[in-house]
Amino acid sequence: MGSRHLSRSIVLQTLYEWDFWKREKKDVQKIFERNLESLSSGLVDKLYPQKLLEGILDNWDKLNKLIVSGAPEWPLNQINIIDRNILRIGIFELLFSDAKEVPPKVAINEAVELAKTFGGDSSRRFVNGVLGTIFREMETVLDKKQAKENL
């Protein structure tokens, strides 16, 4: 398993446990440290999962709003916990990460791979659909912005 993929898996398992038990924000770091200790054998870059987790937590409300806009027929609390947290990881990497470091298609593909591994039968299609919708909206906004700049 690649280092970044393992990092995402550790962050997903951390967010899942934290979200499942509805703990306070201060608790997530303890869960993360425990998961990092027990699951990171062979992980070269231990800063990446920390950076990913912090970015997701710092943008929590924005990520949740984007999930709701990408899946308007699904209230956030009705999306299963695994899918919800995979979407948070995918959206964060898609919109808030450096595209040179994590290209958009890689962010989507990695989220789909997490859904295949950890989610239910329909998780990969659901995650792919929501992230695809958000990516298309992102491209449309960027195209409009570039068109205005070229005028």
Short mmCIF file of N, CA and C in Angstrom, two decimals:
data_model
loop_
_atom_site.label_atom_id
_atom_site.label_comp_id
_atom_site.label_asym_id
_atom_site.label_seq_id
_atom_site.Cartn_x
_atom_site.Cartn_y
_atom_site.Cartn_z
N MET A 1 0.85 -1.18 0.00
CA MET A 1 0.00 0.00 0.00
C MET A 1 0.89 1.23 0.00
N GLY A 2 0.59 2.20 -0.87
CA GLY A 2 1.36 3.42 -0.95
C GLY A 2 1.25 4.25 0.31
N SER A 3 2.23 5.09 0.54
CA SER A 3 2.29 5.91 1.74
C SER A 3 1.10 6.85 1.86
N ARG A 4 0.74 7.50 0.75
CA ARG A 4 -0.40 8.43 0.79
C ARG A 4 -1.71 7.67 1.00
N HIS A 5 -1.84 6.52 0.37
CA HIS A 5 -3.05 5.73 0.53
C HIS A 5 -3.19 5.26 1.98
N LEU A 6 -2.08 4.81 2.56
CA LEU A 6 -2.09 4.41 3.97
C LEU A 6 -2.43 5.61 4.86
N SER A 7 -1.89 6.76 4.53
CA SER A 7 -2.20 7.98 5.30
C SER A 7 -3.70 8.27 5.27
N ARG A 8 -4.30 8.16 4.09
CA ARG A 8 -5.74 8.41 3.97
C ARG A 8 -6.53 7.38 4.76
N SER A 9 -6.08 6.14 4.74
CA SER A 9 -6.76 5.07 5.49
C SER A 9 -6.72 5.34 6.99
N ILE A 10 -5.59 5.79 7.48
CA ILE A 10 -5.45 6.11 8.91
C ILE A 10 -6.36 7.29 9.28
N VAL A 11 -6.37 8.31 8.44
CA VAL A 11 -7.24 9.47 8.70
C VAL A 11 -8.70 9.04 8.65
N LEU A 12 -9.06 8.21 7.68
CA LEU A 12 -10.44 7.73 7.58
C LEU A 12 -10.85 6.97 8.84
N GLN A 13 -10.01 6.07 9.30
CA GLN A 13 -10.34 5.30 10.49
C GLN A 13 -10.44 6.19 11.73
N THR A 14 -9.61 7.21 11.76
CA THR A 14 -9.66 8.18 12.87
C THR A 14 -10.98 8.95 12.83
N LEU A 15 -11.32 9.48 11.67
CA LEU A 15 -12.56 10.26 11.54
C LEU A 15 -13.79 9.39 11.79
N TYR A 16 -13.73 8.15 11.34
CA TYR A 16 -14.85 7.24 11.55
C TYR A 16 -15.10 7.04 13.04
N GLU A 17 -14.06 6.70 13.78
CA GLU A 17 -14.23 6.47 15.22
C GLU A 17 -14.70 7.73 15.93
N TRP A 18 -14.09 8.83 15.59
CA TRP A 18 -14.43 10.11 16.22
C TRP A 18 -15.88 10.49 15.92
N ASP A 19 -16.28 10.36 14.66
CA ASP A 19 -17.63 10.71 14.22
C ASP A 19 -18.65 9.74 14.82
N PHE A 20 -18.32 8.47 14.87
CA PHE A 20 -19.22 7.45 15.41
C PHE A 20 -19.57 7.73 16.87
N TRP A 21 -18.56 8.08 17.65
CA TRP A 21 -18.77 8.31 19.08
C TRP A 21 -19.16 9.76 19.37
N LYS A 22 -19.23 10.60 18.34
CA LYS A 22 -19.62 12.02 18.48
C LYS A 22 -18.84 12.71 19.59
N ARG A 23 -17.54 12.57 19.50
CA ARG A 23 -16.66 13.12 20.53
C ARG A 23 -16.35 14.59 20.25
N GLU A 24 -15.70 15.19 21.20
CA GLU A 24 -15.31 16.58 21.06
C GLU A 24 -14.05 16.67 20.20
N LYS A 25 -13.82 17.87 19.66
CA LYS A 25 -12.69 18.06 18.75
C LYS A 25 -11.36 17.69 19.41
N LYS A 26 -11.23 17.93 20.69
CA LYS A 26 -9.97 17.64 21.39
C LYS A 26 -9.66 16.14 21.39
N ASP A 27 -10.68 15.29 21.27
CA ASP A 27 -10.49 13.84 21.32
C ASP A 27 -9.89 13.26 20.04
N VAL A 28 -10.06 13.95 18.94
CA VAL A 28 -9.64 13.38 17.66
C VAL A 28 -8.12 13.16 17.60
N GLN A 29 -7.36 14.02 18.22
CA GLN A 29 -5.90 13.87 18.18
C GLN A 29 -5.45 12.61 18.92
N LYS A 30 -6.09 12.29 20.03
CA LYS A 30 -5.77 11.06 20.76
C LYS A 30 -6.06 9.83 19.91
N ILE A 31 -7.20 9.85 19.25
CA ILE A 31 -7.58 8.73 18.38
C ILE A 31 -6.58 8.61 17.24
N PHE A 32 -6.24 9.75 16.64
CA PHE A 32 -5.29 9.76 15.53
C PHE A 32 -3.93 9.20 15.96
N GLU A 33 -3.43 9.66 17.08
CA GLU A 33 -2.12 9.19 17.55
C GLU A 33 -2.13 7.68 17.80
N ARG A 34 -3.21 7.17 18.36
CA ARG A 34 -3.33 5.73 18.58
C ARG A 34 -3.35 4.98 17.26
N ASN A 35 -4.14 5.48 16.30
CA ASN A 35 -4.21 4.84 14.98
C ASN A 35 -2.89 4.93 14.24
N LEU A 36 -2.24 6.06 14.34
CA LEU A 36 -0.94 6.22 13.68
C LEU A 36 0.06 5.23 14.25
N GLU A 37 0.05 5.09 15.55
CA GLU A 37 0.97 4.16 16.22
C GLU A 37 0.71 2.71 15.80
N SER A 38 -0.55 2.33 15.73
CA SER A 38 -0.86 0.93 15.46
C SER A 38 -0.96 0.57 13.99
N LEU A 39 -1.21 1.54 13.12
CA LEU A 39 -1.46 1.24 11.71
C LEU A 39 -0.40 1.73 10.73
N SER A 40 0.59 2.47 11.23
CA SER A 40 1.50 3.14 10.30
C SER A 40 2.81 2.41 10.03
N SER A 41 2.85 1.14 10.28
CA SER A 41 4.07 0.38 10.00
C SER A 41 4.45 0.55 8.53
N GLY A 42 5.64 1.06 8.31
CA GLY A 42 6.11 1.29 6.94
C GLY A 42 5.74 2.63 6.36
N LEU A 43 5.04 3.44 7.11
CA LEU A 43 4.65 4.77 6.61
C LEU A 43 5.86 5.68 6.66
N VAL A 44 6.26 6.19 5.50
CA VAL A 44 7.45 7.03 5.40
C VAL A 44 7.17 8.46 5.86
N ASP A 45 6.12 9.05 5.31
CA ASP A 45 5.80 10.45 5.58
C ASP A 45 4.69 10.52 6.62
N LYS A 46 5.05 10.67 7.88
CA LYS A 46 4.05 10.73 8.95
C LYS A 46 3.48 12.13 9.12
N LEU A 47 4.02 13.10 8.40
CA LEU A 47 3.47 14.46 8.46
C LEU A 47 2.22 14.59 7.58
N TYR A 48 2.18 13.84 6.48
CA TYR A 48 1.04 13.97 5.57
C TYR A 48 -0.29 13.64 6.23
N PRO A 49 -0.41 12.51 6.95
CA PRO A 49 -1.72 12.25 7.56
C PRO A 49 -2.11 13.30 8.60
N GLN A 50 -1.14 13.83 9.32
CA GLN A 50 -1.44 14.88 10.30
C GLN A 50 -1.94 16.13 9.59
N LYS A 51 -1.27 16.50 8.51
CA LYS A 51 -1.67 17.66 7.71
C LYS A 51 -3.07 17.46 7.12
N LEU A 52 -3.33 16.26 6.64
CA LEU A 52 -4.63 15.95 6.06
C LEU A 52 -5.73 16.04 7.12
N LEU A 53 -5.51 15.45 8.27
CA LEU A 53 -6.49 15.49 9.35
C LEU A 53 -6.75 16.93 9.80
N GLU A 54 -5.69 17.69 10.02
CA GLU A 54 -5.86 19.08 10.45
C GLU A 54 -6.61 19.89 9.41
N GLY A 55 -6.30 19.69 8.14
CA GLY A 55 -7.00 20.41 7.08
C GLY A 55 -8.49 20.10 7.05
N ILE A 56 -8.81 18.84 7.23
CA ILE A 56 -10.22 18.44 7.25
C ILE A 56 -10.93 19.07 8.44
N LEU A 57 -10.32 19.00 9.61
CA LEU A 57 -10.94 19.58 10.80
C LEU A 57 -11.08 21.09 10.69
N ASP A 58 -10.08 21.76 10.11
CA ASP A 58 -10.13 23.21 9.95
C ASP A 58 -11.21 23.65 8.96
N ASN A 59 -11.56 22.76 8.03
CA ASN A 59 -12.55 23.10 7.00
C ASN A 59 -13.83 22.28 7.16
N TRP A 60 -14.07 21.76 8.33
CA TRP A 60 -15.18 20.84 8.61
C TRP A 60 -16.52 21.35 8.09
N ASP A 61 -16.89 22.57 8.45
CA ASP A 61 -18.19 23.10 8.05
C ASP A 61 -18.29 23.28 6.53
N LYS A 62 -17.20 23.76 5.92
CA LYS A 62 -17.19 23.92 4.47
C LYS A 62 -17.34 22.57 3.78
N LEU A 63 -16.62 21.57 4.27
CA LEU A 63 -16.69 20.23 3.67
C LEU A 63 -18.11 19.67 3.79
N ASN A 64 -18.73 19.84 4.95
CA ASN A 64 -20.09 19.35 5.13
C ASN A 64 -21.07 20.04 4.19
N LYS A 65 -20.91 21.34 4.01
CA LYS A 65 -21.79 22.07 3.07
C LYS A 65 -21.59 21.56 1.64
N LEU A 66 -20.35 21.26 1.28
CA LEU A 66 -20.08 20.75 -0.05
C LEU A 66 -20.65 19.34 -0.24
N ILE A 67 -20.62 18.53 0.80
CA ILE A 67 -21.24 17.20 0.72
C ILE A 67 -22.74 17.36 0.47
N VAL A 68 -23.36 18.24 1.21
CA VAL A 68 -24.80 18.47 1.05
C VAL A 68 -25.11 19.00 -0.35
N SER A 69 -24.27 19.90 -0.88
CA SER A 69 -24.53 20.42 -2.23
C SER A 69 -24.26 19.37 -3.31
N GLY A 70 -23.34 18.47 -3.04
CA GLY A 70 -23.04 17.41 -4.02
C GLY A 70 -24.00 16.24 -3.96
N ALA A 71 -24.70 16.10 -2.85
CA ALA A 71 -25.69 15.03 -2.67
C ALA A 71 -26.95 15.62 -2.04
N PRO A 72 -27.64 16.51 -2.76
CA PRO A 72 -28.76 17.26 -2.17
C PRO A 72 -29.91 16.38 -1.69
N GLU A 73 -30.05 15.19 -2.25
CA GLU A 73 -31.15 14.32 -1.84
C GLU A 73 -30.84 13.54 -0.55
N TRP A 74 -29.61 13.70 -0.05
CA TRP A 74 -29.17 12.98 1.15
C TRP A 74 -28.82 13.97 2.27
N PRO A 75 -29.64 14.04 3.31
CA PRO A 75 -29.22 14.84 4.48
C PRO A 75 -27.91 14.28 5.02
N LEU A 76 -27.05 15.14 5.49
CA LEU A 76 -25.72 14.74 5.95
C LEU A 76 -25.77 13.62 6.98
N ASN A 77 -26.68 13.70 7.93
CA ASN A 77 -26.73 12.68 8.97
C ASN A 77 -27.30 11.35 8.49
N GLN A 78 -27.83 11.30 7.25
CA GLN A 78 -28.32 10.04 6.69
C GLN A 78 -27.28 9.35 5.79
N ILE A 79 -26.19 10.04 5.51
CA ILE A 79 -25.10 9.42 4.75
C ILE A 79 -24.32 8.59 5.75
N ASN A 80 -24.02 7.32 5.40
CA ASN A 80 -23.35 6.50 6.40
C ASN A 80 -21.99 7.08 6.76
N ILE A 81 -21.54 6.76 7.95
CA ILE A 81 -20.35 7.41 8.53
C ILE A 81 -19.11 7.21 7.67
N ILE A 82 -18.93 6.04 7.12
CA ILE A 82 -17.75 5.79 6.28
C ILE A 82 -17.80 6.68 5.04
N ASP A 83 -18.92 6.65 4.32
CA ASP A 83 -19.03 7.45 3.10
C ASP A 83 -18.87 8.94 3.40
N ARG A 84 -19.47 9.39 4.47
CA ARG A 84 -19.39 10.80 4.86
C ARG A 84 -17.94 11.22 5.07
N ASN A 85 -17.17 10.38 5.73
CA ASN A 85 -15.78 10.74 6.01
C ASN A 85 -14.86 10.53 4.81
N ILE A 86 -15.18 9.58 3.97
CA ILE A 86 -14.44 9.44 2.71
C ILE A 86 -14.66 10.70 1.87
N LEU A 87 -15.89 11.18 1.84
CA LEU A 87 -16.18 12.41 1.09
C LEU A 87 -15.43 13.60 1.67
N ARG A 88 -15.33 13.68 2.97
CA ARG A 88 -14.58 14.79 3.57
C ARG A 88 -13.11 14.74 3.12
N ILE A 89 -12.54 13.56 3.12
CA ILE A 89 -11.14 13.42 2.67
C ILE A 89 -11.03 13.79 1.19
N GLY A 90 -11.91 13.22 0.37
CA GLY A 90 -11.85 13.47 -1.06
C GLY A 90 -12.07 14.93 -1.42
N ILE A 91 -13.05 15.56 -0.81
CA ILE A 91 -13.33 16.97 -1.09
C ILE A 91 -12.18 17.84 -0.61
N PHE A 92 -11.65 17.53 0.56
CA PHE A 92 -10.52 18.32 1.04
C PHE A 92 -9.37 18.24 0.05
N GLU A 93 -9.03 17.05 -0.38
CA GLU A 93 -7.90 16.93 -1.32
C GLU A 93 -8.23 17.54 -2.67
N LEU A 94 -9.47 17.45 -3.07
CA LEU A 94 -9.89 18.00 -4.36
C LEU A 94 -9.84 19.52 -4.37
N LEU A 95 -10.30 20.15 -3.31
CA LEU A 95 -10.46 21.60 -3.31
C LEU A 95 -9.42 22.38 -2.50
N PHE A 96 -8.86 21.78 -1.48
CA PHE A 96 -7.99 22.53 -0.59
C PHE A 96 -6.53 22.12 -0.66
N SER A 97 -6.23 21.01 -1.33
CA SER A 97 -4.84 20.58 -1.47
C SER A 97 -4.23 21.21 -2.72
N ASP A 98 -2.93 21.23 -2.76
CA ASP A 98 -2.20 21.69 -3.93
C ASP A 98 -2.43 20.67 -5.06
N ALA A 99 -2.98 21.13 -6.19
CA ALA A 99 -3.29 20.24 -7.31
C ALA A 99 -2.05 19.59 -7.89
N LYS A 100 -0.89 20.19 -7.68
CA LYS A 100 0.35 19.56 -8.14
C LYS A 100 0.72 18.39 -7.23
N GLU A 101 0.37 18.51 -5.96
CA GLU A 101 0.67 17.46 -5.00
C GLU A 101 -0.36 16.33 -5.10
N VAL A 102 -1.63 16.68 -5.21
CA VAL A 102 -2.71 15.71 -5.35
C VAL A 102 -3.62 16.20 -6.49
N PRO A 103 -3.37 15.73 -7.72
CA PRO A 103 -4.23 16.13 -8.84
C PRO A 103 -5.69 15.72 -8.58
N PRO A 104 -6.64 16.48 -9.11
CA PRO A 104 -8.05 16.19 -8.86
C PRO A 104 -8.46 14.74 -9.16
N LYS A 105 -7.99 14.19 -10.25
CA LYS A 105 -8.38 12.82 -10.59
C LYS A 105 -7.81 11.82 -9.60
N VAL A 106 -6.65 12.12 -9.05
CA VAL A 106 -6.06 11.26 -8.01
C VAL A 106 -6.90 11.34 -6.74
N ALA A 107 -7.32 12.55 -6.36
CA ALA A 107 -8.14 12.72 -5.16
C ALA A 107 -9.43 11.91 -5.29
N ILE A 108 -10.07 11.97 -6.45
CA ILE A 108 -11.31 11.23 -6.67
C ILE A 108 -11.04 9.73 -6.67
N ASN A 109 -10.02 9.30 -7.39
CA ASN A 109 -9.70 7.88 -7.47
C ASN A 109 -9.35 7.30 -6.09
N GLU A 110 -8.58 8.04 -5.32
CA GLU A 110 -8.21 7.56 -3.98
C GLU A 110 -9.44 7.44 -3.08
N ALA A 111 -10.36 8.39 -3.18
CA ALA A 111 -11.59 8.32 -2.39
C ALA A 111 -12.42 7.10 -2.81
N VAL A 112 -12.49 6.84 -4.10
CA VAL A 112 -13.22 5.66 -4.58
C VAL A 112 -12.56 4.38 -4.08
N GLU A 113 -11.24 4.35 -4.07
CA GLU A 113 -10.52 3.17 -3.55
C GLU A 113 -10.81 2.96 -2.07
N LEU A 114 -10.86 4.05 -1.30
CA LEU A 114 -11.22 3.93 0.11
C LEU A 114 -12.65 3.39 0.26
N ALA A 115 -13.54 3.85 -0.61
CA ALA A 115 -14.92 3.38 -0.57
C ALA A 115 -15.00 1.90 -0.90
N LYS A 116 -14.21 1.43 -1.86
CA LYS A 116 -14.19 0.01 -2.19
C LYS A 116 -13.70 -0.82 -1.01
N THR A 117 -12.69 -0.31 -0.32
CA THR A 117 -12.09 -1.05 0.79
C THR A 117 -12.94 -1.02 2.05
N PHE A 118 -13.45 0.15 2.41
CA PHE A 118 -14.09 0.32 3.70
C PHE A 118 -15.61 0.45 3.64
N GLY A 119 -16.15 0.80 2.48
CA GLY A 119 -17.58 1.09 2.38
C GLY A 119 -18.43 -0.11 2.02
N GLY A 120 -19.70 0.16 1.84
CA GLY A 120 -20.66 -0.87 1.45
C GLY A 120 -20.70 -1.06 -0.05
N ASP A 121 -21.66 -1.84 -0.50
CA ASP A 121 -21.77 -2.19 -1.91
C ASP A 121 -21.94 -0.98 -2.82
N SER A 122 -22.67 0.01 -2.38
CA SER A 122 -22.94 1.17 -3.24
C SER A 122 -22.02 2.36 -2.94
N SER A 123 -21.11 2.20 -1.99
CA SER A 123 -20.27 3.32 -1.55
C SER A 123 -19.43 3.90 -2.68
N ARG A 124 -18.78 3.06 -3.46
CA ARG A 124 -17.88 3.58 -4.49
C ARG A 124 -18.63 4.41 -5.52
N ARG A 125 -19.83 3.96 -5.91
CA ARG A 125 -20.62 4.73 -6.88
C ARG A 125 -21.09 6.05 -6.27
N PHE A 126 -21.53 5.99 -5.01
CA PHE A 126 -21.99 7.19 -4.34
C PHE A 126 -20.87 8.21 -4.21
N VAL A 127 -19.72 7.78 -3.71
CA VAL A 127 -18.56 8.67 -3.53
C VAL A 127 -18.12 9.23 -4.87
N ASN A 128 -18.03 8.38 -5.88
CA ASN A 128 -17.62 8.84 -7.21
C ASN A 128 -18.61 9.86 -7.76
N GLY A 129 -19.91 9.63 -7.57
CA GLY A 129 -20.92 10.55 -8.06
C GLY A 129 -20.86 11.91 -7.39
N VAL A 130 -20.74 11.92 -6.08
CA VAL A 130 -20.69 13.18 -5.34
C VAL A 130 -19.43 13.95 -5.69
N LEU A 131 -18.28 13.27 -5.68
CA LEU A 131 -17.02 13.96 -6.00
C LEU A 131 -17.00 14.42 -7.46
N GLY A 132 -17.58 13.63 -8.35
CA GLY A 132 -17.67 14.04 -9.76
C GLY A 132 -18.50 15.30 -9.92
N THR A 133 -19.60 15.37 -9.21
CA THR A 133 -20.46 16.56 -9.26
C THR A 133 -19.70 17.79 -8.75
N ILE A 134 -19.03 17.64 -7.64
CA ILE A 134 -18.27 18.77 -7.06
C ILE A 134 -17.14 19.18 -7.99
N PHE A 135 -16.46 18.21 -8.60
CA PHE A 135 -15.37 18.50 -9.52
C PHE A 135 -15.88 19.25 -10.75
N ARG A 136 -17.00 18.83 -11.31
CA ARG A 136 -17.57 19.53 -12.47
C ARG A 136 -17.95 20.96 -12.12
N GLU A 137 -18.54 21.15 -10.93
CA GLU A 137 -18.89 22.50 -10.49
C GLU A 137 -17.63 23.35 -10.31
N MET A 138 -16.59 22.74 -9.77
CA MET A 138 -15.32 23.43 -9.58
C MET A 138 -14.73 23.85 -10.93
N GLU A 139 -14.78 22.95 -11.91
CA GLU A 139 -14.27 23.28 -13.24
C GLU A 139 -15.06 24.40 -13.88
N THR A 140 -16.38 24.40 -13.71
CA THR A 140 -17.24 25.44 -14.28
C THR A 140 -16.88 26.80 -13.68
N VAL A 141 -16.70 26.84 -12.36
CA VAL A 141 -16.32 28.10 -11.69
C VAL A 141 -14.97 28.59 -12.19
N LEU A 142 -14.01 27.67 -12.32
CA LEU A 142 -12.67 28.05 -12.81
C LEU A 142 -12.73 28.53 -14.25
N ASP A 143 -13.54 27.88 -15.10
CA ASP A 143 -13.67 28.30 -16.50
C ASP A 143 -14.25 29.71 -16.58
N LYS A 144 -15.28 29.99 -15.76
CA LYS A 144 -15.90 31.32 -15.76
C LYS A 144 -14.90 32.37 -15.28
N LYS A 145 -14.12 32.03 -14.27
CA LYS A 145 -13.13 32.95 -13.74
C LYS A 145 -12.06 33.25 -14.79
N GLN A 146 -11.60 32.23 -15.50
CA GLN A 146 -10.61 32.42 -16.54
C GLN A 146 -11.16 33.24 -17.69
N ALA A 147 -12.43 33.01 -18.03
CA ALA A 147 -13.04 33.78 -19.11
C ALA A 147 -13.11 35.26 -18.75
N LYS A 148 -13.44 35.57 -17.51
CA LYS A 148 -13.49 36.97 -17.08
C LYS A 148 -12.12 37.60 -17.10
N GLU A 149 -11.10 36.84 -16.72
CA GLU A 149 -9.74 37.36 -16.71
C GLU A 149 -9.24 37.62 -18.12
N ASN A 150 -9.73 36.89 -19.09
CA ASN A 150 -9.29 37.04 -20.49
C ASN A 150 -9.97 38.18 -21.21
N LEU A 151 -11.02 38.76 -20.61
CA LEU A 151 -11.74 39.87 -21.25
C LEU A 151 -10.97 41.16 -21.18
#
